[in-house]
Tab-separated table of C-alpha atoms and ligand atoms in Angstrom:
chain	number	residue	atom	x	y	z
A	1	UNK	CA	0.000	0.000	0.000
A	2	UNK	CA	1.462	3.552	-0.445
A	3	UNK	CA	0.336	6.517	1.021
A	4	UNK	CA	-1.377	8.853	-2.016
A	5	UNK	CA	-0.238	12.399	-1.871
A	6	UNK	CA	-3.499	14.906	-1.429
A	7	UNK	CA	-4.568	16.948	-4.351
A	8	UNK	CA	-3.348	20.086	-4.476
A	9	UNK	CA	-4.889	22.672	-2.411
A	10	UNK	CA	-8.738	23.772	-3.170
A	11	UNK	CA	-9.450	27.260	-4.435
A	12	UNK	CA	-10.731	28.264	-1.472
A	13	UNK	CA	-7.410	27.627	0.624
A	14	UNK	CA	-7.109	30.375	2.932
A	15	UNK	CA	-3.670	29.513	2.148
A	16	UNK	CA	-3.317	29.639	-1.528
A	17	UNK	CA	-5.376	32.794	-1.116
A	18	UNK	CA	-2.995	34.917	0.490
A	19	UNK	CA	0.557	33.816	-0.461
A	20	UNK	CA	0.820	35.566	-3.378
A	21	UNK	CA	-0.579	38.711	-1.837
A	22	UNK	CA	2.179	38.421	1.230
A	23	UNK	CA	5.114	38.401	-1.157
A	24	UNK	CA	3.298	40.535	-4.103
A	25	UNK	CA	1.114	43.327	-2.385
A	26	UNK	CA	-0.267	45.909	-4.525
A	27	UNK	CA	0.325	48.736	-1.888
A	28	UNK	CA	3.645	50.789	-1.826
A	29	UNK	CA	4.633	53.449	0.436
A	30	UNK	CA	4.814	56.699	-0.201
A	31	UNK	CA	9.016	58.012	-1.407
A	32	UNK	CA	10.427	60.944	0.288
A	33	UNK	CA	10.378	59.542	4.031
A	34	UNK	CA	12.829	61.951	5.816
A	35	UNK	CA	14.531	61.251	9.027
A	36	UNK	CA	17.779	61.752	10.558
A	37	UNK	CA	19.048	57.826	10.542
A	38	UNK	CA	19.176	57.050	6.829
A	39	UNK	CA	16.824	53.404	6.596
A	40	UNK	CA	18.541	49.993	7.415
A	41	UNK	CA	18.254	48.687	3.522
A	42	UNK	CA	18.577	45.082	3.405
A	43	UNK	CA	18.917	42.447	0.279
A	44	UNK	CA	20.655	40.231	-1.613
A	45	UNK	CA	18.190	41.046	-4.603
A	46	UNK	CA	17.534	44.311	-6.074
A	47	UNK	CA	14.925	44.590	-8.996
A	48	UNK	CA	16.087	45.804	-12.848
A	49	UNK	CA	12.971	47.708	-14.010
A	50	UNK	CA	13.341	45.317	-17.684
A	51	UNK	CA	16.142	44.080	-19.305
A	52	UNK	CA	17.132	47.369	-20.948
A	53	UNK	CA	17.933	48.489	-17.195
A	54	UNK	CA	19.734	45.323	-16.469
A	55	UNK	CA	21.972	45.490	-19.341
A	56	UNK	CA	22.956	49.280	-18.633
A	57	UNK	CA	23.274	49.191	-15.117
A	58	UNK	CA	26.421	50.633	-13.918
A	59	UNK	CA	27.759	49.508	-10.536
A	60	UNK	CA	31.204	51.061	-10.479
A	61	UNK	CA	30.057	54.057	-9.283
A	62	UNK	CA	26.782	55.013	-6.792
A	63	UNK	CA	24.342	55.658	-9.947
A	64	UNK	CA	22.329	52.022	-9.363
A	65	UNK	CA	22.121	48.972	-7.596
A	66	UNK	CA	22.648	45.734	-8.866
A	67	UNK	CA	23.119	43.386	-6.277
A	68	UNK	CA	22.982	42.878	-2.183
A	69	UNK	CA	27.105	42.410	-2.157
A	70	UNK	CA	27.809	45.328	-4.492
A	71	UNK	CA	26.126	47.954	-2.290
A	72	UNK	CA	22.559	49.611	-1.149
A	73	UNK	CA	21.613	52.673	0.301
A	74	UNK	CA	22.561	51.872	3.622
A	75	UNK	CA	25.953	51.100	2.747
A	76	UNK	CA	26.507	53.845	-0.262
A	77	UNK	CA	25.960	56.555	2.809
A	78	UNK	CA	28.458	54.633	5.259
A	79	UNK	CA	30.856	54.775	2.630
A	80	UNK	CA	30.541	58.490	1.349
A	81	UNK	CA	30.232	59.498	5.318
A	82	UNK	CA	33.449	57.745	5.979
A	83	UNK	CA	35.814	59.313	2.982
A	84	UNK	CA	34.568	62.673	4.040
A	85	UNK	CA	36.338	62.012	7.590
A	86	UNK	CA	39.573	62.271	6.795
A	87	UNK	CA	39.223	63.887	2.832
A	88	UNK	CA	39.340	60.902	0.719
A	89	UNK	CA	37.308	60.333	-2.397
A	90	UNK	CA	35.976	56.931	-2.173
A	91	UNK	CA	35.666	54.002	0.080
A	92	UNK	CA	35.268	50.188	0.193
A	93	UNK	CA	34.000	48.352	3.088
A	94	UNK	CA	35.175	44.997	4.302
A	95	UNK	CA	33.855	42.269	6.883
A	96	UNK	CA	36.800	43.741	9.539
A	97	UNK	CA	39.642	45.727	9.751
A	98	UNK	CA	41.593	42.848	9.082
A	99	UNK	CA	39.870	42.120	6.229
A	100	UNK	CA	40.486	45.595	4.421
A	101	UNK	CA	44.385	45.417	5.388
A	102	UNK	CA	44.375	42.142	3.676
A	103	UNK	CA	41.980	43.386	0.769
A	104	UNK	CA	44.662	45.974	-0.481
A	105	UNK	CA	47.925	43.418	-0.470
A	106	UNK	CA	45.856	41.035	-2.839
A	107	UNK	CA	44.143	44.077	-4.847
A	108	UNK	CA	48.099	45.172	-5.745
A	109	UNK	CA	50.281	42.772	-5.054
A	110	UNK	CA	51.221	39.404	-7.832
A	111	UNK	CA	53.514	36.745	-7.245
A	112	UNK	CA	57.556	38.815	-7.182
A	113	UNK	CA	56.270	41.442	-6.006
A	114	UNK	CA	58.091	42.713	-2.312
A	115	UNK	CA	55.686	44.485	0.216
A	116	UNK	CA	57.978	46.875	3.105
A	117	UNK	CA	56.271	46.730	7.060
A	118	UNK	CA	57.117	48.540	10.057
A	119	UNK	CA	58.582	46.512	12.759
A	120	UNK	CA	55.514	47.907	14.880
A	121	UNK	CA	52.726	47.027	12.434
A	122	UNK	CA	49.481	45.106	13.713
A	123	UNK	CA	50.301	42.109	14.669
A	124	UNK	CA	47.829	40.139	12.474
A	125	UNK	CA	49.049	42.176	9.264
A	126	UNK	CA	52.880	41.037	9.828
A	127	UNK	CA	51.121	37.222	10.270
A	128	UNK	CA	49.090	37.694	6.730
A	129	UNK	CA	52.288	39.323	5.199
A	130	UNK	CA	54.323	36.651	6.288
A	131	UNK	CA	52.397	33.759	5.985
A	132	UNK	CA	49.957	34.128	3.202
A	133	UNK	CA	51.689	36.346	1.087
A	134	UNK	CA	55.107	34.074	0.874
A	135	UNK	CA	52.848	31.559	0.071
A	136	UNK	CA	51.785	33.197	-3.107
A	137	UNK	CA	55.304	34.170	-4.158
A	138	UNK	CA	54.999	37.605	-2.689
A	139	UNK	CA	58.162	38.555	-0.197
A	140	UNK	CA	58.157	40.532	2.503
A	141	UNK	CA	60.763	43.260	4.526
A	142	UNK	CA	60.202	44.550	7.875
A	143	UNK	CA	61.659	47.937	8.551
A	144	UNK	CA	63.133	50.588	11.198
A	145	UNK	CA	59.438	53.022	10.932
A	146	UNK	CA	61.278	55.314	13.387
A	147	UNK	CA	64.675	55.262	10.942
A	148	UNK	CA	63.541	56.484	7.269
A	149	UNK	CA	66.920	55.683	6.054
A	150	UNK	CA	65.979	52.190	6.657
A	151	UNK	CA	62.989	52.145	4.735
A	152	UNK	CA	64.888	53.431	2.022
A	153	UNK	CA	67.700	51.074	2.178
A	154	UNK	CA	65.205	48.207	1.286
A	155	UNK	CA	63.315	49.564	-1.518
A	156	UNK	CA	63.751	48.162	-4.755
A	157	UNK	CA	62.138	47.823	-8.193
A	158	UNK	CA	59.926	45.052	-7.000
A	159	UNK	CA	58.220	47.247	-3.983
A	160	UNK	CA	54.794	47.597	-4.798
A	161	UNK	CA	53.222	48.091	-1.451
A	162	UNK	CA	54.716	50.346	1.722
A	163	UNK	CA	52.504	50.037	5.106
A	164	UNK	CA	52.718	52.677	7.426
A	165	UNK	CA	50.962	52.649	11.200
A	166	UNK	CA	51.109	55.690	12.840
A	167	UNK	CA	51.448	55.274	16.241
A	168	UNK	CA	52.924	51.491	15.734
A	169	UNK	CA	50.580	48.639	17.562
A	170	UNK	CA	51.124	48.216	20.833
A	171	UNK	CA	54.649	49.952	21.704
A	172	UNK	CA	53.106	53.537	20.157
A	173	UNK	CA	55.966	54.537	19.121
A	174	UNK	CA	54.974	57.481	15.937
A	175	UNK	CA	56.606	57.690	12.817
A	176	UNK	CA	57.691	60.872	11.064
A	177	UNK	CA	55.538	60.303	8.211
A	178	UNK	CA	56.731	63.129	6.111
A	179	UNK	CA	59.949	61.344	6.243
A	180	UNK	CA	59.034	57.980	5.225
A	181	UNK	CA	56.893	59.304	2.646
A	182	UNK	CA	59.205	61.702	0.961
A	183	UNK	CA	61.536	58.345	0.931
A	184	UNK	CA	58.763	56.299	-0.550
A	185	UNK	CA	57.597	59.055	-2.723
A	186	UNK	CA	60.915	58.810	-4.729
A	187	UNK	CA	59.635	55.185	-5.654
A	188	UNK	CA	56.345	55.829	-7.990
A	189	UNK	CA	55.498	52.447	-8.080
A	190	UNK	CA	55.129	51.965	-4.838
A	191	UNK	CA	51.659	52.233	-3.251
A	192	UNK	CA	51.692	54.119	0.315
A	193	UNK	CA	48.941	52.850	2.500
A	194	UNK	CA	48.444	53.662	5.819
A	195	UNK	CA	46.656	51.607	8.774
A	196	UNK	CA	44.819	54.724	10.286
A	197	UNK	CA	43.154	52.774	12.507
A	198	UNK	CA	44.316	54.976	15.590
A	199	UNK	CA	44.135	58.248	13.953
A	200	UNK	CA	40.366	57.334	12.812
A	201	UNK	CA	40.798	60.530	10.749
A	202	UNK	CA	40.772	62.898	13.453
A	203	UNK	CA	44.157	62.668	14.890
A	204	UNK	CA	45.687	63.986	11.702
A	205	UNK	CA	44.860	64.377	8.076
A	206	UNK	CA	47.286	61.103	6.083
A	207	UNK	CA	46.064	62.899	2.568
A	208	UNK	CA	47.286	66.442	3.093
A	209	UNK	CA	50.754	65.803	4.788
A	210	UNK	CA	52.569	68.070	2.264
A	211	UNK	CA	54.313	65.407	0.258
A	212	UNK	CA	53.079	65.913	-2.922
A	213	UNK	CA	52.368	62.129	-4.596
A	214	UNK	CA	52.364	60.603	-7.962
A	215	UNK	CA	48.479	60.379	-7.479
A	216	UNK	CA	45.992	63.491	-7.056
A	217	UNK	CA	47.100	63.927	-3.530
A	218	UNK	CA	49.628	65.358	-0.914
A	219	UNK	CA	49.819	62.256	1.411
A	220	UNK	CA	49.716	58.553	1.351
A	221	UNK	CA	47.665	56.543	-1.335
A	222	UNK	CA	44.728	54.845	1.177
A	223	UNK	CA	44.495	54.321	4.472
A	224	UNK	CA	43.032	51.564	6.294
A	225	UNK	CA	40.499	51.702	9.237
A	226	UNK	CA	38.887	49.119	11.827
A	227	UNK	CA	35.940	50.790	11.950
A	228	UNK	CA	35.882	47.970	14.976
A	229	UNK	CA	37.180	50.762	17.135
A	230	UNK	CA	36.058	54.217	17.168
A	231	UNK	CA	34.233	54.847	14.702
A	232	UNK	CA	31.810	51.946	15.963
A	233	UNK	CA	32.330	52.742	19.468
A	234	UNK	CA	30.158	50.285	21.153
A	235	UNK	CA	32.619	47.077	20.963
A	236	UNK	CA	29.529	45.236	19.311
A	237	UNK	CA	30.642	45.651	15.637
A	238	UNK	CA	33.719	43.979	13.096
A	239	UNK	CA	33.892	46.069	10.156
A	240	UNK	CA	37.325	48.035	7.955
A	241	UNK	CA	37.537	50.489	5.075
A	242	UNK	CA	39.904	51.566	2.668
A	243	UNK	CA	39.658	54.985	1.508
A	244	UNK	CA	40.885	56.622	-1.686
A	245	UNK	CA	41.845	59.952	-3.241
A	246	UNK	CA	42.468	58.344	-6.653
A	247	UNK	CA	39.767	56.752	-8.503
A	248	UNK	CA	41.895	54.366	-10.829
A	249	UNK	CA	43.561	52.722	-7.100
A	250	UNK	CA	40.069	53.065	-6.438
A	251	UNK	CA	38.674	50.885	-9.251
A	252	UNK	CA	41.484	48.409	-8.820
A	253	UNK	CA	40.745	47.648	-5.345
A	254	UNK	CA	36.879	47.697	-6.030
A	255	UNK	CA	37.566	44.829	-8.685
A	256	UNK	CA	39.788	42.639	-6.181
A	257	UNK	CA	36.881	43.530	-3.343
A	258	UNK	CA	33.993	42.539	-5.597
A	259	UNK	CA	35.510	39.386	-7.055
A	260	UNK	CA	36.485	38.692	-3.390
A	261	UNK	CA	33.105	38.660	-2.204
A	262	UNK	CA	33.569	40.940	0.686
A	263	UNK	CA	30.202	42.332	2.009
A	264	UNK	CA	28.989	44.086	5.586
A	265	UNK	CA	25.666	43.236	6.861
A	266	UNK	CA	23.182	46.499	6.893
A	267	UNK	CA	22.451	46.365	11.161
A	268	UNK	CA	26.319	46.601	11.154
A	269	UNK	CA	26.368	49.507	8.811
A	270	UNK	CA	23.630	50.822	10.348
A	271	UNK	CA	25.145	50.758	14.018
A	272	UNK	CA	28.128	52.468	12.158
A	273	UNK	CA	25.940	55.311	11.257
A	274	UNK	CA	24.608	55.703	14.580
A	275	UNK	CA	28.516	55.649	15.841
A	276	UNK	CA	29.677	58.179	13.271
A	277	UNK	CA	27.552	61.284	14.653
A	278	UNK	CA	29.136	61.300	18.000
A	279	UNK	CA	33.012	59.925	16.874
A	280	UNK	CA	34.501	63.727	17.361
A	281	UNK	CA	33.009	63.851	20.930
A	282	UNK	CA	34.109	60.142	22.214
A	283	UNK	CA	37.573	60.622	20.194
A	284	UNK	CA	38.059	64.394	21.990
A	285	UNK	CA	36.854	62.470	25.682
A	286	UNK	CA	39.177	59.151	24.849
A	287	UNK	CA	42.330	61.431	24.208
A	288	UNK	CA	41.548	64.183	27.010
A	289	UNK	CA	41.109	61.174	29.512
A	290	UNK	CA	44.297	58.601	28.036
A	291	UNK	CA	46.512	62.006	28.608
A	292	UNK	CA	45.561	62.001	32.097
A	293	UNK	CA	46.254	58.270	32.652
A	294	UNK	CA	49.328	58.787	31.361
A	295	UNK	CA	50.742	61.676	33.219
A	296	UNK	CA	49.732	59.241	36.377
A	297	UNK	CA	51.756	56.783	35.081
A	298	UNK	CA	54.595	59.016	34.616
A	299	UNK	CA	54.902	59.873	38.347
A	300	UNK	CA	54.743	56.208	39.582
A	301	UNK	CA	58.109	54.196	40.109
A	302	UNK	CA	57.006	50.799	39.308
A	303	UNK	CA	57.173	51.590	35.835
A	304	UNK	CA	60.952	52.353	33.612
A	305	UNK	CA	58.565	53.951	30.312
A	306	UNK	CA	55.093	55.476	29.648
A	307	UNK	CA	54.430	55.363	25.685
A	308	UNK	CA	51.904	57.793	24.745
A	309	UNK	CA	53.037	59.778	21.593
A	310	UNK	CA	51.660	63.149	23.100
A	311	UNK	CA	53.877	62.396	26.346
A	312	UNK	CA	57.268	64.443	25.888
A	313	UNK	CA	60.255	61.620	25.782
A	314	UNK	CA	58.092	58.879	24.214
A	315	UNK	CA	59.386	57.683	21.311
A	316	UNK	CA	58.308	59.675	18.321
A	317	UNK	CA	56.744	62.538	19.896
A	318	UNK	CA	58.352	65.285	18.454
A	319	UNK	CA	57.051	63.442	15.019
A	320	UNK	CA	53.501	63.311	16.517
A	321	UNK	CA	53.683	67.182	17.384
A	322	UNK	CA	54.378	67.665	13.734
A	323	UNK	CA	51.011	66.214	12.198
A	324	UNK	CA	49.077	65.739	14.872
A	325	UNK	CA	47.089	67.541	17.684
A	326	UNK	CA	44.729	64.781	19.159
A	327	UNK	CA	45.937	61.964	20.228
A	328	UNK	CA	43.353	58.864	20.790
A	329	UNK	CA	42.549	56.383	24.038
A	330	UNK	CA	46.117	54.385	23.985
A	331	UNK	CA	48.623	54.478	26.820
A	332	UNK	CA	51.332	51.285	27.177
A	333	UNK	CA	53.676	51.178	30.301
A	334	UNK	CA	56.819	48.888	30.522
A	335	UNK	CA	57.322	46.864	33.557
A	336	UNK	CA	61.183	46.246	33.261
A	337	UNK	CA	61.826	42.258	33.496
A	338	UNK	CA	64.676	43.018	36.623
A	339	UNK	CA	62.224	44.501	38.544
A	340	UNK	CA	59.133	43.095	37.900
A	341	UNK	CA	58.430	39.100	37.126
A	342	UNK	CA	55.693	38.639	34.431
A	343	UNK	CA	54.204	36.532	37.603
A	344	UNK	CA	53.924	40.128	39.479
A	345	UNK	CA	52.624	42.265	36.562
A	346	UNK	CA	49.907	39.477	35.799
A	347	UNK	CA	49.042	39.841	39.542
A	348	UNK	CA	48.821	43.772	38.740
A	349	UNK	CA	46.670	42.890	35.781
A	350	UNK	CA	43.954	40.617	37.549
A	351	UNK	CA	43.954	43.133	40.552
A	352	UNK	CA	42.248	45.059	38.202
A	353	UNK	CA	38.618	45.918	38.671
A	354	UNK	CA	37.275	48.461	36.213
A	355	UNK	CA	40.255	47.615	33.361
A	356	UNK	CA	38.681	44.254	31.406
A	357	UNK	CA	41.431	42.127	29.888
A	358	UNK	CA	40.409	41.909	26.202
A	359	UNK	CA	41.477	42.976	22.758
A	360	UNK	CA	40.469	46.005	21.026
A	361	UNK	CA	40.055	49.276	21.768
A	362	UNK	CA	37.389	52.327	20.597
A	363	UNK	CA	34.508	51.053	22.881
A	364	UNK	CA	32.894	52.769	26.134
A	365	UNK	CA	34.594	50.097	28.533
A	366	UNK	CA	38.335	50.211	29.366
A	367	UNK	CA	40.396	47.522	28.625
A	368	UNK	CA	43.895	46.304	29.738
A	369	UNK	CA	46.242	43.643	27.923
A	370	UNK	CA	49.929	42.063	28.844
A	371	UNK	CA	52.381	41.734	26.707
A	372	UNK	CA	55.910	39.768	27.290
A	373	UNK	CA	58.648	41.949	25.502
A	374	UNK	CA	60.825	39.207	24.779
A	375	UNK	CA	61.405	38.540	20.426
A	376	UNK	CA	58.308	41.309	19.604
A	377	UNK	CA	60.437	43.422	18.097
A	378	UNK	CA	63.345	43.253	15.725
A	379	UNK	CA	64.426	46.967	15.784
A	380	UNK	CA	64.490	50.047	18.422
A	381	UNK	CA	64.754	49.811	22.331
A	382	UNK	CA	62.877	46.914	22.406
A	383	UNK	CA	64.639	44.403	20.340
A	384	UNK	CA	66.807	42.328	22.172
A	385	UNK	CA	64.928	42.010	25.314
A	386	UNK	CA	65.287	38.691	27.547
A	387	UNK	CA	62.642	39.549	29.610
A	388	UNK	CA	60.259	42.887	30.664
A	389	UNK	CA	56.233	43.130	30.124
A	390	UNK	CA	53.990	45.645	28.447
A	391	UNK	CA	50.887	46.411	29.314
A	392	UNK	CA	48.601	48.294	27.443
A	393	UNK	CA	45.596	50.102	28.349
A	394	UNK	CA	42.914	51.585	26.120
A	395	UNK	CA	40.982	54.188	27.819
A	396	UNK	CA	37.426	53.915	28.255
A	397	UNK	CA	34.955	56.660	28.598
A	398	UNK	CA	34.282	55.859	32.691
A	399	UNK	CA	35.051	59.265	34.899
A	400	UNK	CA	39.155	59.682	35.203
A	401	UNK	CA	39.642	59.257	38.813
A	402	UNK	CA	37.816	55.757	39.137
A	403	UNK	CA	40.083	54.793	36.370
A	404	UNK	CA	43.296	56.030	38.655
A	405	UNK	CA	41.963	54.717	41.652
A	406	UNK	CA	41.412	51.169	40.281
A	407	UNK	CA	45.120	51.117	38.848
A	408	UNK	CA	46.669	52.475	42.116
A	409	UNK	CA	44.868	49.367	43.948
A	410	UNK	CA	46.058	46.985	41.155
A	411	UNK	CA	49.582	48.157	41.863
A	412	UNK	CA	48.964	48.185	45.843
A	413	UNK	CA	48.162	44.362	44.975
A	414	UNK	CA	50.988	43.923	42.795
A	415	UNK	CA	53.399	44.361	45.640
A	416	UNK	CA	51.903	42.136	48.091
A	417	UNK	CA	53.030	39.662	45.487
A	418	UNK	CA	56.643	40.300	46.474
B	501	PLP	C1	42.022	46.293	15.503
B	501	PLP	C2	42.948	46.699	14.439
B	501	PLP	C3	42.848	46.158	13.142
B	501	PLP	C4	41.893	45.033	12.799
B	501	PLP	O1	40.565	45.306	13.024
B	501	PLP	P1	39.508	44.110	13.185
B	501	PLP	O2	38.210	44.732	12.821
B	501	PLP	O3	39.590	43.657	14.610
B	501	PLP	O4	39.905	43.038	12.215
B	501	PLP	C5	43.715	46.637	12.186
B	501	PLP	N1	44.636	47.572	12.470
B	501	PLP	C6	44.762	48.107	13.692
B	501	PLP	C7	45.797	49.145	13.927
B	501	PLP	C8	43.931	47.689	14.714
B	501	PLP	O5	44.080	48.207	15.937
């Protein structure tokens, strides 16, 4: 015996009735809703009118829509917002700020082609560089970013890509980018990108820092964000851009992003846009706040070093002062190894009450995160090291004086250790 399907529905199935009217209703809403948070546009699909507007669609630039991945309102705004920050031209956005540093090394580079990194670059950048990029036949050199003679010592014809990070990850030290990039600038066919992550646009201006360039600007080629940090500001959100001045760098990237596949959901653009209004005010309270922290820090003994670029003495300050007036949330103090076992500053570390240990930075909460000395650097005052701990602190936006309270507990703890 086998069990006979039923017939297909009856005309009067409530069902049948209405499905077509719940995917294919007649009424439309009226255009010219105006608000102050553009609308969260979401889709894969987008409709062509007929098949004349299919075949003439253009999607290079913001004059249609084509397809969920290749952009919609929500994410056209997010990216015209964002290259007005710092004065770019155009933007892409990628699934995280690692995502857009790796974006532009496989938009430019081919296989014999040599890419240049500072010794202080984001961590996860030297690991892609090193890694994934040898793999491909691409080589790599790490140099000096506080020495521009040593950038230009390792030039050569096959440089196609220069990073610069301005402060450097986790040791801050700043880079006199008008040096570096009158060194690079001699070498047209390298592309000068910059991980602006810190800066966020506000710090100083990468496109206008009087060097004139091969391309229609007077600074470095693109820069790089994690929107992840400020510019999201709620430490709920993964998302990067890469912002142009030139539109051919532009396109080229656009291809490479597009055949990629790289898209952002529209609630995380959307949380973006609700970030972006306020970014000046958190950026101004982050930096007013980290300077404070780190002036503490400079009065207290059980640290040999204080890295903040705006403190006088840290390394690259007088480079900071040059370009720069603000100066973001980041403060890193050394804990010298002959004073202080890693044992002792990890004490120090969970002592601490306010200060979360976790990555990242940008968000309202402030963070804290160790780091042994020992092999992370290859030039400067830290290469070399046997022993000695960093710890880094990324400011939140709690009041000041809880913030200075809670470390001078942390450290009161820290010596009951021994
Ligand atoms: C956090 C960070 C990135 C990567 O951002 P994600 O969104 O976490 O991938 C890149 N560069 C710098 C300087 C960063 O601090």
């Amino acid at each position: 015996m086998t069990d006979k399907l039923p017939p297909g529905a009856p005309a009067a199935d409530p069902l049948a009735q209405c499905a077509t009217r719940l995917i294919q209703h007649p009424y439309e809403a009226p255009t010219g809703f105006g608000s102050v948070m553009p609308g969260v546009f979401k889709a894969s699909t987008v409709f062509f009118e007929n098949t004349a507007a299919l075949r003439s669609r253009e999607w290079k630039d913001k004059t249609g829509y084509t397809y969920g991945l290749h952009g919609t309102p929500t994410t056209f705004i997010l990216e015209e917002r964002l290259a007005s920050l710092e004065g770019g031209l155009q933007t892409l956005l990628a699934p995280s700020g690692l995502s857009a540093l790796t974006l532009v090394a496989q938009g430019l580079l081919k296989a014999g082609d040599e890419v240049l990194i500072p010794d202080n670059a984001y961590a996860p950048n030297r690991d892609f560089t090193r890694v994934e990029l040898a793999a491909w036949g691409i080589a790599h050199r790490v140099y000096d970013q506080q020495d521009p003679a040593s950038l230009a010592s390792l030039i050569s014809e096959r440089t196609r890509l220069i990073w610069l990070e301005a402060p450097g990850s986790v040791t801050l030290e700043f880079p006199d980018l008008q040096a570096l990039l009158a060194v690079a600038r001699r070498h047209p066919h390298a592309v000068v990108a910059l991980d602006n992550t810190w800066g966020a646009g506000l710090a100083f201006n990468p496109f206008e820092l009087g060097v004139p360039a091969p391309t229609d600007t007077r600074g470095v080629d693109l820069t790089v964000h994690a929107l992840t940090k400020y510019p999201s500001g709620g430490a709920d959100v993964l998302m990067g851009s890469v912002v142009t001045r030139d539109e051919a760098l532009h396109l080229k990237l656009k291809l490479t992003h597009m055949r990629l596949g790289l898209g952002v959901g529209a609630n995380d653009a959307e949380a973006l846009l609700r970030g972006l209004p306020s970014l000046p005010l958190r950026y101004a309270a982050h930096d007013d706040a980290t300077r404070r922290v780190a002036q503490w820090w400079q009065g207290r003994s059980e640290v040999s070093q204080v890295l903040h670029p705006a403190l006088r003495g840290s390394p690259g300050h007088e480079a900071w002062a040059k370009v720069a007036s603000r100066a973001g949330g980041l403060v890193s103090v050394v804990f010298d190894g002959e004073r202080h076992r890693s044992e002792q500053v990890d004490a120090f570390v969970d002592a601490l009450r306010l200060f979360r240990i976790g990555y990242s930075w940008g968000g309202p909460m402030s963070l804290v995160m160790p780091y042994g000395l020992r092999g992370m650097r290859q030039h400067g005052a830290f290469a070399g090291l046997k022993s000695g701990t960093l710890v880094r602190f990324a400011i939140g936006l709690e009041n000041v004086d809880d913030l200075l309270a809670d470390l001078d507990q942390a450290l009161g703890a820290m010596r009951l250790t021994g």
